[in-house]
Amino acid sequence: MRPCSQRSEVRIPPKTHLQHERGPPSLQEPLFLGPFRFIQWDNSRSNINSGSISKDGYMNVLHPTPDFSAYSAYSQSQYSPYYSSHYNAPYLAASNVSPSAMAATIPYQHAEHLPVVTNHSPESLPGDHHPSPSPPTPSKEQDGVRARRGSDGKLRGRKRASDPAPPLDSDIERVFVWDLDETIIIFHSLLTGTFATRFGKDSAKSVSLGLWMEEMIFNLADSRLFFNDLEECDQVHIDDVASDDNGQDLSTYNFGADGFQTAAGSAALCLGSGVHGGVDWMRKLAFRYRRVKEIYNTYKNNVGGLLGSPKREEWLQLRRELEVHTDLWLTQALKALALISSRPNCVNVLVTTTQLIPALSKVLLYGLGAAFPVENIYSATKTGKESCFERVTQRFGRRAVYVVVGDGVEEEAVSKKKNMPFWRVSCRADLEALSHALELDYL
């Protein structure tokens, strides 16, 4: 990288905000960074330690500006395809990751001979995401320091918490809103053959892997996550019916004999999100969603323990074959998710058109549980993504910066309407560019 001595004028996503609002965002010309379709920032809420805002709204950065011409992998010419409406050229004519190479990096081990790992996830694969706990916010840490000062103002026995609490929703500064299918994971395009056509893969193999994963997704949803009971009672969020829960201990509760399905079938009470049936039935519905939440939190880093043998071995084999077939797509997505999770006051949120229970099953089976707390997963099946985006912005507030990552027209249209930057994912190179931008602290 060669330093540049001239002053440059660029627009950079804000890292911090002023302590007050100055009305609605002012619209500026878009800035394109990699696959960004558009970026429009409110300059009144931005400041950079080493720069100033000029009269025309540009950010004058005084420190040396990096020159990316030395990086052939991320040259400006690389990004020209991202500005078109459709991605037509195949990413690879054939897989650039051979099964033998993959086998060397991700060895398959039988359940009885798996090594012990520190996160207690014996089925963890190299691509799985296990972030470290977020550090406390500066204000909280300062409060703790002041509390430990003696009368002479000196520190007494300063000690860091071993497991600090995550930041409050109101403390979050940046929210990355992700799509799921064909953005983080490859699933639907395997079933339709689109992935094989676009990237030059074996069509029969793609469909076979897609059907295999589909069977595992719905098997887990039906057998462990009450999907047979909840399919017609879908919710946008796991806590949407929590107000109907009386807090009863469920350790010995018999879900199979509580009459829930009989009541739902005879009275047609499953009428969709927000429509309440009888009090007793709604309480039983809330019990099921509470139990799903408990299962997710218990097994989000150990889905193999939830599957049991021999399903666990089958799942490990499927994950390995999927990574070979998709050229480590999921591994690259997990890298970006881990970079975001490692930052203080940044958060990953998932908004998917899949029903909530199958979406949770997908997240668990693809090893995404640590990247997405169950409270950060929203299903747009019934309400659409715009409604989910509204809920997310209401939850984290107007002061947070929102970045949308996806492949679909719907999330792109909503992000444009709400003046949120959109990072399009059309191929694995887009995920690599996203990770690169995160590493350079551009996002």
Short mmCIF file of C-alpha atoms in Angstrom, two decimals:
data_model
loop_
_atom_site.label_atom_id
_atom_site.label_comp_id
_atom_site.label_asym_id
_atom_site.label_seq_id
_atom_site.Cartn_x
_atom_site.Cartn_y
_atom_site.Cartn_z
CA MET A 1 0.00 0.00 0.00
CA ARG A 2 1.50 3.35 -1.07
CA PRO A 3 0.72 6.43 1.07
CA CYS A 4 -0.70 9.47 -0.67
CA SER A 5 0.35 12.93 0.50
CA GLN A 6 -2.56 14.84 -1.04
CA ARG A 7 -5.66 15.72 0.95
CA SER A 8 -8.53 13.55 -0.24
CA GLU A 9 -12.24 14.14 -0.07
CA VAL A 10 -14.28 11.01 0.68
CA ARG A 11 -17.46 10.11 2.43
CA ILE A 12 -17.00 7.59 5.20
CA PRO A 13 -19.76 5.84 7.19
CA PRO A 14 -19.88 7.49 10.62
CA LYS A 15 -18.11 5.75 13.47
CA THR A 16 -19.49 8.02 16.18
CA HIS A 17 -22.35 10.47 16.48
CA LEU A 18 -22.90 13.90 17.93
CA GLN A 19 -24.95 14.11 21.10
CA HIS A 20 -27.96 15.71 19.38
CA GLU A 21 -30.04 15.32 16.24
CA ARG A 22 -30.30 17.96 13.53
CA GLY A 23 -33.47 16.96 11.76
CA PRO A 24 -33.88 14.45 8.89
CA PRO A 25 -30.82 13.20 6.99
CA SER A 26 -29.55 15.37 4.17
CA LEU A 27 -29.21 13.49 0.89
CA GLN A 28 -25.83 13.57 -0.81
CA GLU A 29 -24.49 11.95 -3.94
CA PRO A 30 -23.95 8.19 -3.51
CA LEU A 31 -20.54 6.80 -2.60
CA PHE A 32 -19.78 3.36 -4.01
CA LEU A 33 -17.60 1.05 -1.90
CA GLY A 34 -17.30 -2.38 -3.46
CA PRO A 35 -20.76 -3.94 -3.91
CA PHE A 36 -22.57 -1.03 -2.21
CA ARG A 37 -25.50 0.01 -4.39
CA PHE A 38 -25.80 3.34 -2.63
CA ILE A 39 -24.65 5.10 0.52
CA GLN A 40 -26.26 8.28 1.76
CA TRP A 41 -25.11 9.49 5.15
CA ASP A 42 -26.33 12.25 7.42
CA ASN A 43 -23.19 14.37 7.60
CA SER A 44 -24.54 16.35 10.57
CA ARG A 45 -24.22 13.23 12.69
CA SER A 46 -20.67 12.32 11.60
CA ASN A 47 -17.29 13.27 12.91
CA ILE A 48 -13.81 11.93 12.36
CA ASN A 49 -11.03 12.61 14.82
CA SER A 50 -8.58 13.72 12.16
CA GLY A 51 -10.88 15.49 9.68
CA SER A 52 -13.51 18.15 9.20
CA ILE A 53 -16.66 18.64 7.15
CA SER A 54 -16.41 21.17 4.32
CA LYS A 55 -19.23 23.47 3.22
CA ASP A 56 -20.23 21.20 0.36
CA GLY A 57 -20.78 18.27 2.73
CA TYR A 58 -17.59 16.34 1.95
CA MET A 59 -15.37 14.90 4.66
CA ASN A 60 -11.85 16.30 4.47
CA VAL A 61 -9.59 13.55 5.77
CA LEU A 62 -6.20 14.89 6.82
CA HIS A 63 -4.43 11.61 7.40
CA PRO A 64 -2.80 9.72 4.50
CA THR A 65 -5.34 7.99 2.27
CA PRO A 66 -4.53 4.40 1.26
CA ASP A 67 -4.08 3.62 -2.42
CA PHE A 68 -5.69 0.30 -3.34
CA SER A 69 -4.12 0.01 -6.76
CA ALA A 70 -1.51 -2.33 -5.32
CA TYR A 71 -4.23 -4.85 -4.42
CA SER A 72 -5.13 -6.65 -7.58
CA ALA A 73 -7.74 -8.75 -5.83
CA TYR A 74 -9.74 -5.68 -4.90
CA SER A 75 -9.01 -3.26 -7.73
CA GLN A 76 -11.72 -0.80 -8.78
CA SER A 77 -12.34 -2.69 -11.99
CA GLN A 78 -13.42 -5.66 -9.93
CA TYR A 79 -16.47 -3.88 -8.64
CA SER A 80 -18.00 -2.82 -11.97
CA PRO A 81 -20.27 -5.90 -12.20
CA TYR A 82 -21.82 -5.03 -8.84
CA TYR A 83 -23.53 -1.94 -10.22
CA SER A 84 -25.64 -3.84 -12.76
CA SER A 85 -29.09 -5.13 -11.86
CA HIS A 86 -28.27 -8.76 -12.51
CA TYR A 87 -25.26 -10.98 -12.04
CA ASN A 88 -24.86 -13.04 -15.19
CA ALA A 89 -21.28 -14.27 -15.34
CA PRO A 90 -20.49 -17.44 -13.40
CA TYR A 91 -18.19 -16.99 -10.44
CA LEU A 92 -16.26 -20.14 -11.23
CA ALA A 93 -16.32 -22.48 -14.15
CA ALA A 94 -15.55 -25.29 -11.76
CA SER A 95 -14.84 -25.68 -8.11
CA ASN A 96 -11.50 -24.25 -7.09
CA VAL A 97 -11.54 -26.27 -3.92
CA SER A 98 -10.90 -29.94 -4.47
CA PRO A 99 -12.50 -32.54 -2.21
CA SER A 100 -9.05 -33.76 -1.25
CA ALA A 101 -7.98 -30.28 -0.19
CA MET A 102 -11.19 -29.81 1.73
CA ALA A 103 -10.75 -33.14 3.45
CA ALA A 104 -7.34 -32.00 4.58
CA THR A 105 -8.69 -28.82 6.13
CA ILE A 106 -11.94 -30.18 7.56
CA PRO A 107 -11.30 -33.77 8.63
CA TYR A 108 -14.35 -35.88 9.32
CA GLN A 109 -14.18 -37.62 12.67
CA HIS A 110 -16.47 -40.13 14.19
CA ALA A 111 -18.40 -39.03 17.29
CA GLU A 112 -16.44 -41.39 19.52
CA HIS A 113 -13.07 -39.88 18.51
CA LEU A 114 -13.75 -36.17 18.38
CA PRO A 115 -11.22 -33.89 20.12
CA VAL A 116 -12.25 -31.82 23.10
CA VAL A 117 -12.63 -28.12 22.33
CA THR A 118 -12.90 -25.19 24.68
CA ASN A 119 -16.36 -24.07 23.62
CA HIS A 120 -17.87 -27.46 24.45
CA SER A 121 -19.08 -27.90 20.87
CA PRO A 122 -17.75 -31.31 19.80
CA GLU A 123 -19.31 -30.98 16.37
CA SER A 124 -17.80 -27.56 15.61
CA LEU A 125 -16.40 -27.17 12.12
CA PRO A 126 -13.60 -24.76 11.16
CA GLY A 127 -16.11 -22.36 9.65
CA ASP A 128 -18.36 -22.21 12.69
CA HIS A 129 -18.58 -18.87 14.45
CA HIS A 130 -17.79 -18.65 18.17
CA PRO A 131 -17.23 -15.00 19.08
CA SER A 132 -15.73 -13.90 22.35
CA PRO A 133 -17.93 -11.91 24.73
CA SER A 134 -18.22 -8.26 23.80
CA PRO A 135 -16.29 -5.88 26.06
CA PRO A 136 -18.30 -3.50 28.21
CA THR A 137 -19.14 -0.07 26.88
CA PRO A 138 -16.70 2.73 27.84
CA SER A 139 -19.24 4.44 30.09
CA LYS A 140 -19.91 1.26 32.05
CA GLU A 141 -16.21 0.51 32.43
CA GLN A 142 -15.55 4.05 33.66
CA ASP A 143 -18.36 3.74 36.20
CA GLY A 144 -16.76 0.55 37.49
CA VAL A 145 -13.37 2.25 37.77
CA ARG A 146 -14.82 5.17 39.72
CA ALA A 147 -16.55 2.76 42.10
CA ARG A 148 -13.20 1.18 42.96
CA ARG A 149 -11.37 4.42 43.76
CA GLY A 150 -10.34 5.09 47.35
CA SER A 151 -10.65 8.38 49.19
CA ASP A 152 -7.27 9.47 47.83
CA GLY A 153 -8.43 8.93 44.25
CA LYS A 154 -6.21 5.89 43.62
CA LEU A 155 -7.45 2.67 42.13
CA ARG A 156 -8.07 -0.16 44.60
CA GLY A 157 -7.92 -3.74 43.34
CA ARG A 158 -8.99 -3.13 39.76
CA LYS A 159 -10.43 -6.30 38.28
CA ARG A 160 -12.15 -6.98 34.95
CA ALA A 161 -15.32 -9.02 34.79
CA SER A 162 -14.70 -12.44 33.27
CA ASP A 163 -18.02 -12.46 31.38
CA PRO A 164 -19.24 -8.88 30.89
CA ALA A 165 -22.87 -8.33 30.00
CA PRO A 166 -23.59 -7.49 26.34
CA PRO A 167 -24.41 -3.85 25.57
CA LEU A 168 -28.01 -2.71 25.84
CA ASP A 169 -30.02 -2.24 22.66
CA SER A 170 -29.88 1.52 23.20
CA ASP A 171 -26.05 1.36 23.30
CA ILE A 172 -25.73 -0.31 19.89
CA GLU A 173 -24.06 1.98 17.36
CA ARG A 174 -24.16 -0.13 14.20
CA VAL A 175 -26.63 -2.83 13.12
CA PHE A 176 -25.94 -5.21 10.23
CA VAL A 177 -29.24 -6.58 8.92
CA TRP A 178 -28.65 -9.83 7.02
CA ASP A 179 -30.71 -11.87 4.62
CA LEU A 180 -30.29 -15.64 5.05
CA ASP A 181 -30.77 -17.76 1.91
CA GLU A 182 -28.27 -17.15 -0.92
CA THR A 183 -26.57 -14.49 1.21
CA ILE A 184 -25.13 -16.29 4.24
CA ILE A 185 -26.08 -19.83 3.23
CA ILE A 186 -26.67 -21.59 -0.07
CA PHE A 187 -29.90 -23.57 0.11
CA HIS A 188 -32.81 -22.61 -2.15
CA SER A 189 -30.62 -22.23 -5.24
CA LEU A 190 -29.39 -25.79 -4.70
CA LEU A 191 -32.94 -27.11 -4.95
CA THR A 192 -33.79 -25.08 -8.06
CA GLY A 193 -30.49 -25.75 -9.83
CA THR A 194 -29.73 -22.02 -10.06
CA PHE A 195 -26.48 -22.34 -8.15
CA ALA A 196 -25.21 -25.13 -10.42
CA THR A 197 -26.08 -23.17 -13.57
CA ARG A 198 -24.53 -19.91 -12.38
CA PHE A 199 -21.30 -21.31 -11.00
CA GLY A 200 -20.71 -24.28 -13.28
CA LYS A 201 -21.45 -27.02 -10.75
CA ASP A 202 -22.91 -30.47 -11.20
CA SER A 203 -26.68 -29.97 -11.26
CA ALA A 204 -27.59 -33.41 -9.93
CA LYS A 205 -25.15 -33.03 -7.03
CA SER A 206 -26.58 -29.59 -6.18
CA VAL A 207 -30.15 -30.85 -6.07
CA SER A 208 -29.11 -33.91 -4.05
CA LEU A 209 -27.36 -31.78 -1.42
CA GLY A 210 -30.31 -29.37 -1.31
CA LEU A 211 -32.81 -32.16 -0.73
CA TRP A 212 -30.57 -33.69 1.92
CA MET A 213 -30.35 -30.41 3.83
CA GLU A 214 -34.08 -29.77 3.41
CA GLU A 215 -34.85 -33.13 4.99
CA MET A 216 -32.59 -32.34 7.95
CA ILE A 217 -34.08 -28.85 8.40
CA PHE A 218 -37.66 -30.04 8.62
CA ASN A 219 -36.78 -33.15 10.59
CA LEU A 220 -35.17 -30.97 13.27
CA ALA A 221 -38.03 -28.47 13.13
CA ASP A 222 -40.68 -31.19 13.51
CA SER A 223 -38.96 -33.40 16.07
CA ARG A 224 -37.40 -30.79 18.37
CA LEU A 225 -38.91 -27.36 17.65
CA PHE A 226 -42.69 -28.10 17.59
CA PHE A 227 -43.12 -27.18 13.93
CA ASN A 228 -46.06 -29.59 13.59
CA ASP A 229 -47.83 -27.53 16.26
CA LEU A 230 -46.60 -24.10 15.17
CA GLU A 231 -46.62 -24.23 11.37
CA GLU A 232 -50.00 -22.50 11.17
CA CYS A 233 -49.24 -20.26 14.17
CA ASP A 234 -46.15 -18.57 12.80
CA GLN A 235 -44.74 -15.53 14.56
CA VAL A 236 -42.39 -12.79 13.41
CA HIS A 237 -40.26 -12.95 16.57
CA ILE A 238 -39.66 -15.56 19.26
CA ASP A 239 -41.09 -13.30 22.01
CA ASP A 240 -44.25 -12.19 20.19
CA VAL A 241 -46.53 -14.31 22.40
CA ALA A 242 -44.43 -14.07 25.57
CA SER A 243 -47.07 -11.85 27.21
CA ASP A 244 -49.41 -14.88 27.30
CA ASP A 245 -46.86 -16.97 29.22
CA ASN A 246 -47.55 -17.26 32.95
CA GLY A 247 -44.01 -18.49 33.71
CA GLN A 248 -45.01 -22.03 34.62
CA ASP A 249 -42.16 -24.50 35.12
CA LEU A 250 -41.94 -26.62 31.95
CA SER A 251 -39.39 -29.17 33.15
CA THR A 252 -42.08 -31.83 33.61
CA TYR A 253 -44.71 -30.37 31.28
CA ASN A 254 -46.22 -32.86 28.80
CA PHE A 255 -46.57 -31.02 25.51
CA GLY A 256 -47.98 -34.09 23.78
CA ALA A 257 -50.95 -34.41 26.15
CA ASP A 258 -51.99 -30.80 26.78
CA GLY A 259 -54.67 -30.77 24.06
CA PHE A 260 -53.04 -28.00 22.03
CA GLN A 261 -53.45 -29.57 18.59
CA THR A 262 -57.02 -30.70 19.31
CA ALA A 263 -58.04 -27.21 20.38
CA ALA A 264 -56.34 -25.62 17.40
CA GLY A 265 -57.98 -28.03 14.96
CA SER A 266 -61.51 -27.77 16.33
CA ALA A 267 -61.63 -24.03 16.96
CA ALA A 268 -59.35 -22.88 14.08
CA LEU A 269 -57.44 -20.68 16.52
CA CYS A 270 -54.19 -20.50 14.52
CA LEU A 271 -55.10 -17.41 12.57
CA GLY A 272 -51.68 -15.81 12.29
CA SER A 273 -49.49 -13.43 14.18
CA GLY A 274 -51.32 -11.10 16.53
CA VAL A 275 -54.68 -12.93 16.53
CA HIS A 276 -55.48 -14.35 19.96
CA GLY A 277 -57.57 -17.41 20.66
CA GLY A 278 -58.70 -18.55 24.08
CA VAL A 279 -56.57 -17.69 27.08
CA ASP A 280 -55.74 -21.32 27.84
CA TRP A 281 -54.77 -22.06 24.24
CA MET A 282 -52.64 -18.92 23.95
CA ARG A 283 -50.80 -19.91 27.12
CA LYS A 284 -50.00 -23.31 25.59
CA LEU A 285 -48.79 -21.58 22.43
CA ALA A 286 -46.54 -19.33 24.51
CA PHE A 287 -45.18 -22.39 26.33
CA ARG A 288 -44.07 -23.87 23.01
CA TYR A 289 -42.29 -20.73 21.87
CA ARG A 290 -40.61 -20.42 25.26
CA ARG A 291 -39.42 -24.02 25.01
CA VAL A 292 -38.10 -23.39 21.48
CA LYS A 293 -36.16 -20.41 22.80
CA GLU A 294 -34.66 -22.52 25.59
CA ILE A 295 -33.64 -25.25 23.14
CA TYR A 296 -32.04 -22.73 20.78
CA ASN A 297 -30.03 -21.10 23.56
CA THR A 298 -28.94 -24.47 24.94
CA TYR A 299 -27.82 -26.01 21.63
CA LYS A 300 -26.81 -23.03 19.48
CA ASN A 301 -23.15 -24.09 19.82
CA ASN A 302 -23.84 -27.82 20.02
CA VAL A 303 -26.51 -28.79 17.52
CA GLY A 304 -24.94 -32.25 17.32
CA GLY A 305 -26.08 -32.85 20.88
CA LEU A 306 -29.60 -31.94 19.85
CA LEU A 307 -29.57 -34.19 16.77
CA GLY A 308 -28.16 -37.24 18.52
CA SER A 309 -26.56 -40.22 16.80
CA PRO A 310 -26.65 -41.18 13.91
CA LYS A 311 -28.14 -37.86 12.68
CA ARG A 312 -25.12 -36.05 14.07
CA GLU A 313 -22.68 -37.97 11.86
CA GLU A 314 -24.95 -37.46 8.87
CA TRP A 315 -25.06 -33.72 9.54
CA LEU A 316 -21.25 -33.48 9.78
CA GLN A 317 -20.88 -35.26 6.45
CA LEU A 318 -23.46 -33.00 4.81
CA ARG A 319 -21.81 -29.83 6.10
CA ARG A 320 -18.46 -30.95 4.73
CA GLU A 321 -19.86 -31.79 1.29
CA LEU A 322 -21.76 -28.49 1.13
CA GLU A 323 -18.60 -26.49 1.81
CA VAL A 324 -16.76 -28.33 -0.97
CA HIS A 325 -19.62 -27.84 -3.43
CA THR A 326 -20.12 -24.13 -2.63
CA ASP A 327 -16.39 -23.26 -2.54
CA LEU A 328 -16.43 -22.35 1.17
CA TRP A 329 -19.26 -19.83 0.78
CA LEU A 330 -20.47 -20.29 4.36
CA THR A 331 -16.93 -20.05 5.74
CA GLN A 332 -16.49 -16.67 4.07
CA ALA A 333 -19.85 -15.43 5.40
CA LEU A 334 -18.93 -16.57 8.91
CA LYS A 335 -15.71 -14.58 8.71
CA ALA A 336 -17.67 -11.37 8.09
CA LEU A 337 -20.14 -12.20 10.86
CA ALA A 338 -17.28 -12.84 13.29
CA LEU A 339 -15.63 -9.51 12.46
CA ILE A 340 -18.88 -7.70 13.26
CA SER A 341 -19.50 -9.66 16.46
CA SER A 342 -15.98 -8.90 17.68
CA ARG A 343 -16.68 -5.16 17.70
CA PRO A 344 -18.12 -3.45 20.74
CA ASN A 345 -21.59 -1.99 20.19
CA CYS A 346 -22.12 -3.70 16.82
CA VAL A 347 -24.70 -6.43 16.25
CA ASN A 348 -25.87 -8.90 13.59
CA VAL A 349 -29.62 -9.17 12.93
CA LEU A 350 -31.29 -11.71 10.64
CA VAL A 351 -34.44 -10.94 8.62
CA THR A 352 -35.57 -13.88 6.48
CA THR A 353 -38.63 -14.81 4.45
CA THR A 354 -38.48 -18.33 5.92
CA GLN A 355 -41.03 -19.14 8.64
CA LEU A 356 -39.58 -18.60 12.11
CA ILE A 357 -39.25 -22.24 13.25
CA PRO A 358 -37.60 -23.54 10.03
CA ALA A 359 -35.40 -20.42 10.06
CA LEU A 360 -34.17 -21.32 13.56
CA SER A 361 -33.55 -24.87 12.34
CA LYS A 362 -31.49 -23.53 9.42
CA VAL A 363 -29.47 -21.26 11.68
CA LEU A 364 -28.63 -24.15 13.99
CA LEU A 365 -27.75 -26.63 11.24
CA TYR A 366 -25.54 -24.16 9.37
CA GLY A 367 -23.63 -23.30 12.56
CA LEU A 368 -24.87 -19.70 12.84
CA GLY A 369 -26.25 -19.87 16.37
CA ALA A 370 -23.39 -17.94 17.97
CA ALA A 371 -23.61 -15.15 15.37
CA PHE A 372 -27.35 -14.60 15.83
CA PRO A 373 -28.93 -14.61 19.29
CA VAL A 374 -32.49 -15.91 18.99
CA GLU A 375 -33.80 -12.43 19.88
CA ASN A 376 -32.07 -11.08 16.74
CA ILE A 377 -33.94 -13.32 14.28
CA TYR A 378 -37.08 -12.08 12.50
CA SER A 379 -39.36 -13.89 10.05
CA ALA A 380 -40.88 -11.77 7.27
CA THR A 381 -43.11 -14.57 5.96
CA LYS A 382 -46.39 -12.93 7.00
CA THR A 383 -45.54 -9.24 7.31
CA GLY A 384 -42.83 -8.60 4.71
CA LYS A 385 -39.32 -7.28 5.23
CA GLU A 386 -40.27 -3.61 5.49
CA SER A 387 -42.34 -4.32 8.60
CA CYS A 388 -39.43 -6.29 10.11
CA PHE A 389 -37.02 -3.46 9.32
CA GLU A 390 -39.37 -1.10 11.16
CA ARG A 391 -39.28 -3.33 14.22
CA VAL A 392 -35.49 -3.50 14.12
CA THR A 393 -35.10 0.29 13.88
CA GLN A 394 -37.61 0.82 16.69
CA ARG A 395 -35.68 -1.62 18.85
CA PHE A 396 -32.19 -0.17 18.35
CA GLY A 397 -33.19 3.46 17.82
CA ARG A 398 -32.62 6.17 15.23
CA ARG A 399 -29.11 6.95 16.42
CA ALA A 400 -27.76 3.57 15.26
CA VAL A 401 -26.37 3.14 11.74
CA TYR A 402 -28.00 0.32 9.75
CA VAL A 403 -26.24 -1.64 6.99
CA VAL A 404 -28.27 -4.15 4.96
CA VAL A 405 -26.56 -7.22 3.48
CA GLY A 406 -28.53 -9.33 1.03
CA ASP A 407 -29.10 -10.63 -2.47
CA GLY A 408 -32.79 -9.91 -3.04
CA VAL A 409 -34.79 -7.11 -4.62
CA GLU A 410 -37.06 -6.71 -1.57
CA GLU A 411 -34.35 -5.93 0.98
CA GLU A 412 -32.60 -3.64 -1.51
CA ALA A 413 -35.79 -1.66 -2.14
CA VAL A 414 -36.53 -1.34 1.59
CA SER A 415 -32.98 -0.27 2.39
CA LYS A 416 -33.12 2.39 -0.32
CA LYS A 417 -36.47 3.64 0.95
CA LYS A 418 -35.08 3.92 4.48
CA ASN A 419 -31.80 5.46 3.32
CA MET A 420 -29.75 2.50 4.58
CA PRO A 421 -26.56 1.41 2.78
CA PHE A 422 -27.02 -1.89 0.96
CA TRP A 423 -24.27 -4.45 0.32
CA ARG A 424 -25.28 -6.83 -2.45
CA VAL A 425 -24.09 -10.45 -2.29
CA SER A 426 -24.16 -12.15 -5.68
CA CYS A 427 -21.12 -14.39 -5.35
CA ARG A 428 -18.50 -15.43 -2.84
CA ALA A 429 -16.22 -12.57 -3.94
CA ASP A 430 -18.80 -10.12 -2.55
CA LEU A 431 -18.46 -11.74 0.87
CA GLU A 432 -14.68 -11.56 0.60
CA ALA A 433 -14.91 -7.86 -0.27
CA LEU A 434 -17.25 -7.32 2.69
CA SER A 435 -14.76 -8.96 5.06
CA HIS A 436 -11.99 -6.83 3.58
CA ALA A 437 -14.00 -3.63 4.10
CA LEU A 438 -14.72 -4.66 7.69
CA GLU A 439 -11.06 -5.41 8.35
CA LEU A 440 -10.13 -1.94 7.06
CA ASP A 441 -12.84 -0.44 9.28
CA TYR A 442 -14.75 1.08 6.35
CA LEU A 443 -18.05 -0.29 7.69
#
